[in-house]
Coordinates of C-alpha atoms in Angstrom, one line a residue:
M1 CA 16.8 -10.3 -2.1
G2 CA 16.6 -6.5 -1.9
T3 CA 18.7 -3.8 -0.3
T4 CA 18.2 -0.7 1.8
I5 CA 18.6 2.5 -0.2
T6 CA 18.4 6.3 0.4
F7 CA 16.4 8.5 -2.0
K8 CA 15.4 12.1 -2.2
R9 CA 12.0 13.5 -1.3
P10 CA 10.7 16.4 -3.5
D11 CA 11.7 18.8 -0.6
G12 CA 15.3 17.7 -0.9
K13 CA 15.3 15.7 2.4
D14 CA 16.6 12.1 2.4
A15 CA 14.4 9.2 3.0
S16 CA 15.2 5.5 3.2
G17 CA 13.5 2.3 2.0
Y18 CA 13.8 -1.3 0.9
L19 CA 14.3 -1.8 -2.8
A20 CA 13.9 -5.1 -4.7
N21 CA 14.7 -5.0 -8.4
A22 CA 13.2 -7.2 -11.1
A23 CA 15.5 -9.2 -13.4
R24 CA 14.9 -6.9 -16.4
G25 CA 16.3 -3.5 -16.5
N26 CA 13.3 -1.6 -17.8
A27 CA 10.7 -2.9 -15.3
P28 CA 7.7 -0.9 -14.1
G29 CA 7.8 0.2 -10.5
V30 CA 5.6 -0.4 -7.5
V31 CA 5.8 1.6 -4.3
V32 CA 4.8 -0.6 -1.3
I33 CA 3.5 0.9 1.9
Q34 CA 3.8 -0.7 5.3
E35 CA 1.1 -1.6 7.8
W36 CA 1.0 0.3 11.1
W37 CA 3.7 -2.0 12.5
G38 CA 6.4 -0.3 10.3
L39 CA 8.7 -1.6 7.6
S40 CA 8.6 -5.2 8.7
D41 CA 10.2 -8.3 7.2
Q42 CA 6.8 -9.2 5.8
I43 CA 6.6 -6.0 3.8
K44 CA 10.1 -6.5 2.5
G45 CA 9.1 -10.0 1.5
L46 CA 6.3 -8.6 -0.5
C47 CA 8.8 -6.3 -2.3
D48 CA 10.8 -9.4 -3.1
R49 CA 7.7 -11.1 -4.5
F50 CA 6.9 -8.1 -6.7
A51 CA 10.4 -8.2 -8.0
L52 CA 10.0 -11.9 -8.9
A53 CA 6.7 -10.9 -10.7
G54 CA 8.6 -8.4 -12.8
F55 CA 8.3 -5.1 -11.0
D56 CA 10.9 -2.9 -9.3
A57 CA 9.5 -2.6 -5.8
L58 CA 10.4 0.1 -3.2
A59 CA 9.0 0.2 0.3
P60 CA 9.7 3.6 1.9
D61 CA 10.3 3.5 5.7
L62 CA 7.6 5.9 7.0
Y63 CA 8.6 5.2 10.7
K64 CA 12.3 6.0 10.1
G65 CA 13.7 2.7 11.4
K66 CA 11.0 1.9 14.0
V67 CA 9.4 -1.5 13.7
V68 CA 6.7 -2.4 16.3
P69 CA 6.3 -6.0 17.4
Y70 CA 3.1 -7.6 16.3
H71 CA 1.7 -8.1 19.8
D72 CA 2.1 -4.4 20.7
T73 CA -1.0 -2.8 19.2
D74 CA -0.8 0.2 21.6
S75 CA 2.6 1.2 20.2
A76 CA 1.5 0.6 16.6
N77 CA -1.5 2.8 17.2
K78 CA 0.7 5.5 18.7
E79 CA 3.2 5.4 15.8
M80 CA 0.4 5.6 13.3
N81 CA -1.3 8.5 15.0
S82 CA 1.9 10.4 15.2
L83 CA 2.6 10.0 11.5
D84 CA 2.0 13.1 9.3
F85 CA 0.1 11.3 6.6
M86 CA 0.1 14.2 4.1
D87 CA 3.9 14.7 4.5
A88 CA 4.5 11.0 4.3
T89 CA 2.5 10.7 1.1
T90 CA 3.3 13.9 -0.7
Q91 CA 7.0 13.8 0.2
T92 CA 8.3 10.3 1.1
V93 CA 5.9 8.3 -1.0
R94 CA 6.2 10.7 -3.9
G95 CA 10.0 10.6 -3.7
A96 CA 9.8 6.8 -3.9
A97 CA 7.6 7.1 -7.0
Q98 CA 10.0 9.6 -8.6
Y99 CA 12.9 7.3 -7.8
L100 CA 11.2 4.3 -9.6
S101 CA 10.1 6.5 -12.5
R102 CA 13.5 8.0 -13.3
N103 CA 14.0 5.7 -16.3
G104 CA 10.6 6.5 -17.7
A105 CA 8.9 3.5 -16.2
K106 CA 5.3 3.6 -15.1
V107 CA 4.8 3.4 -11.3
G108 CA 2.0 2.0 -9.2
L109 CA 1.3 2.3 -5.5
T110 CA 0.0 -0.3 -3.1
G111 CA -0.3 -0.5 0.7
F112 CA -1.8 -2.4 3.6
C113 CA -3.9 -1.2 6.5
L114 CA -2.2 2.2 7.2
G115 CA -0.6 1.8 3.7
G116 CA -4.0 1.2 2.1
A117 CA -5.1 4.7 3.4
V118 CA -1.8 6.1 2.1
T119 CA -2.5 4.6 -1.3
I120 CA -5.8 6.4 -1.6
I121 CA -4.2 9.7 -0.5
G122 CA -1.4 9.1 -3.1
A123 CA -4.1 8.5 -5.8
V124 CA -5.1 12.1 -5.2
H125 CA -1.9 13.8 -4.4
V126 CA 1.0 12.0 -6.2
P127 CA 1.1 12.9 -9.9
E128 CA 3.7 10.3 -10.9
L129 CA 1.4 7.3 -10.3
A130 CA -0.4 5.3 -13.0
A131 CA -2.4 2.9 -10.8
G132 CA -3.1 1.9 -7.2
V133 CA -4.0 -1.2 -5.3
V134 CA -5.5 -0.7 -1.9
F135 CA -5.5 -3.3 0.9
Y136 CA -8.0 -2.7 3.8
G137 CA -7.4 0.9 4.4
I138 CA -9.4 4.1 3.8
P139 CA -8.4 7.6 4.8
P140 CA -10.7 10.3 6.2
E141 CA -12.4 12.3 3.4
Q142 CA -10.5 15.5 4.4
A143 CA -7.3 13.7 3.4
A144 CA -8.5 12.4 0.0
K145 CA -12.0 12.6 -1.5
P146 CA -13.0 9.8 -3.8
A147 CA -14.0 12.5 -6.4
D148 CA -10.4 13.7 -6.5
V149 CA -8.8 10.3 -7.3
K150 CA -6.8 10.6 -10.5
I151 CA -5.8 7.0 -11.2
P152 CA -7.5 3.6 -11.7
L153 CA -7.8 1.8 -8.3
Q154 CA -8.2 -1.8 -7.3
A155 CA -9.2 -2.5 -3.7
H156 CA -9.3 -5.5 -1.4
F157 CA -11.3 -5.5 1.8
A158 CA -12.1 -8.0 4.6
N159 CA -15.7 -8.6 5.6
K160 CA -14.7 -9.4 9.2
D161 CA -12.9 -6.1 9.8
D162 CA -13.7 -3.8 12.7
W163 CA -11.4 -1.0 11.5
C164 CA -12.1 -0.8 7.8
T165 CA -15.7 -1.9 8.3
P166 CA -18.0 -3.2 5.5
E167 CA -20.1 0.0 6.0
L168 CA -17.0 2.2 5.5
V169 CA -16.1 0.2 2.4
G170 CA -19.6 0.4 1.0
G171 CA -19.5 4.2 1.4
F172 CA -16.2 4.5 -0.3
E173 CA -17.4 2.3 -3.2
K174 CA -20.6 4.4 -3.6
A175 CA -18.6 7.7 -3.6
M176 CA -16.2 6.4 -6.2
K177 CA -19.0 5.2 -8.4
A178 CA -20.9 8.5 -8.0
A179 CA -17.8 10.4 -9.1
G180 CA -17.4 8.1 -12.1
K181 CA -14.0 6.9 -11.0
S182 CA -12.3 3.6 -12.1
L183 CA -12.6 1.1 -9.2
E184 CA -12.3 -2.7 -9.0
L185 CA -13.4 -3.7 -5.5
F186 CA -13.2 -7.1 -4.0
R187 CA -14.4 -8.4 -0.6
Y188 CA -13.1 -11.4 1.1
D189 CA -14.6 -13.5 3.9
A190 CA -11.5 -12.9 6.0
E191 CA -10.1 -10.7 8.7
H192 CA -8.2 -7.4 8.6
A193 CA -4.6 -8.0 7.5
F194 CA -5.4 -11.3 5.9
V195 CA -2.4 -11.0 3.5
N196 CA 0.2 -10.9 6.4
E197 CA 1.5 -14.5 6.6
Q198 CA 3.5 -13.7 9.7
R199 CA 0.3 -13.2 11.7
Q200 CA -1.2 -16.7 11.7
A201 CA -4.3 -15.5 13.7
V202 CA -5.5 -13.4 10.8
H203 CA -3.7 -14.8 7.7
D204 CA -5.9 -16.3 5.1
R205 CA -3.8 -18.0 2.5
E206 CA -6.6 -18.6 0.0
A207 CA -7.8 -15.0 0.1
A208 CA -4.2 -13.6 0.1
E209 CA -3.3 -15.6 -3.0
L210 CA -6.4 -14.6 -4.8
A211 CA -5.8 -10.9 -4.0
W212 CA -2.2 -11.2 -5.0
G213 CA -3.0 -12.6 -8.4
R214 CA -5.6 -9.8 -9.0
A215 CA -3.2 -7.1 -7.9
T216 CA -0.3 -8.2 -10.1
E217 CA -2.6 -8.7 -13.1
F218 CA -4.0 -5.1 -12.5
F219 CA -0.5 -3.7 -12.3
R220 CA 0.6 -5.5 -15.5
K221 CA -2.5 -4.0 -17.3
H222 CA -1.8 -0.4 -16.2
L223 CA 2.0 -0.3 -15.8
G224 CA 3.1 -2.6 -18.6

């Protein structure tokens, strides 16, 4: 449904990504951030789905063409750990947000796993954003303090998650509330990456559909 495009980062460098446009010309935008596997077909499919829901959706390719097979967690971990999160967020993700906002549209940011952490970093460091939806990812506090979040956030976490653990989620929620930040947080009796329908071992359709409905409603409220 979408197409691969090139867009400019604030530093003038080129970045690429997958763009799916809504039917209407003045649609709000959503930047969609990959899991640690890369810009997979599953993430592109979510962009298509956002487009059908009325948003222009752009998923920047943070791994620059590299997509890791689902079984190869060692390679995915290596790619994620070699990613410069601050450069990816303040340059590539911000460039994607600027691309979607060029016609005056409001822009949101969402991401999954690695992309969930990037979403919170973006909520602090990307001024073009109007709202963010986080899926099972939290960055270290030195990358983004809850007190510095500048936009309303909605967040979706799995109770059976040994990476983004319930304890970590509880700490994030507490810090956001203590700072008086706008946060809608939902927990699901599911496993990490429950939205990814290509991974049958962890996909939870009921939880995924519930989260999707909440996310699109949240973006409609804040982006128009």
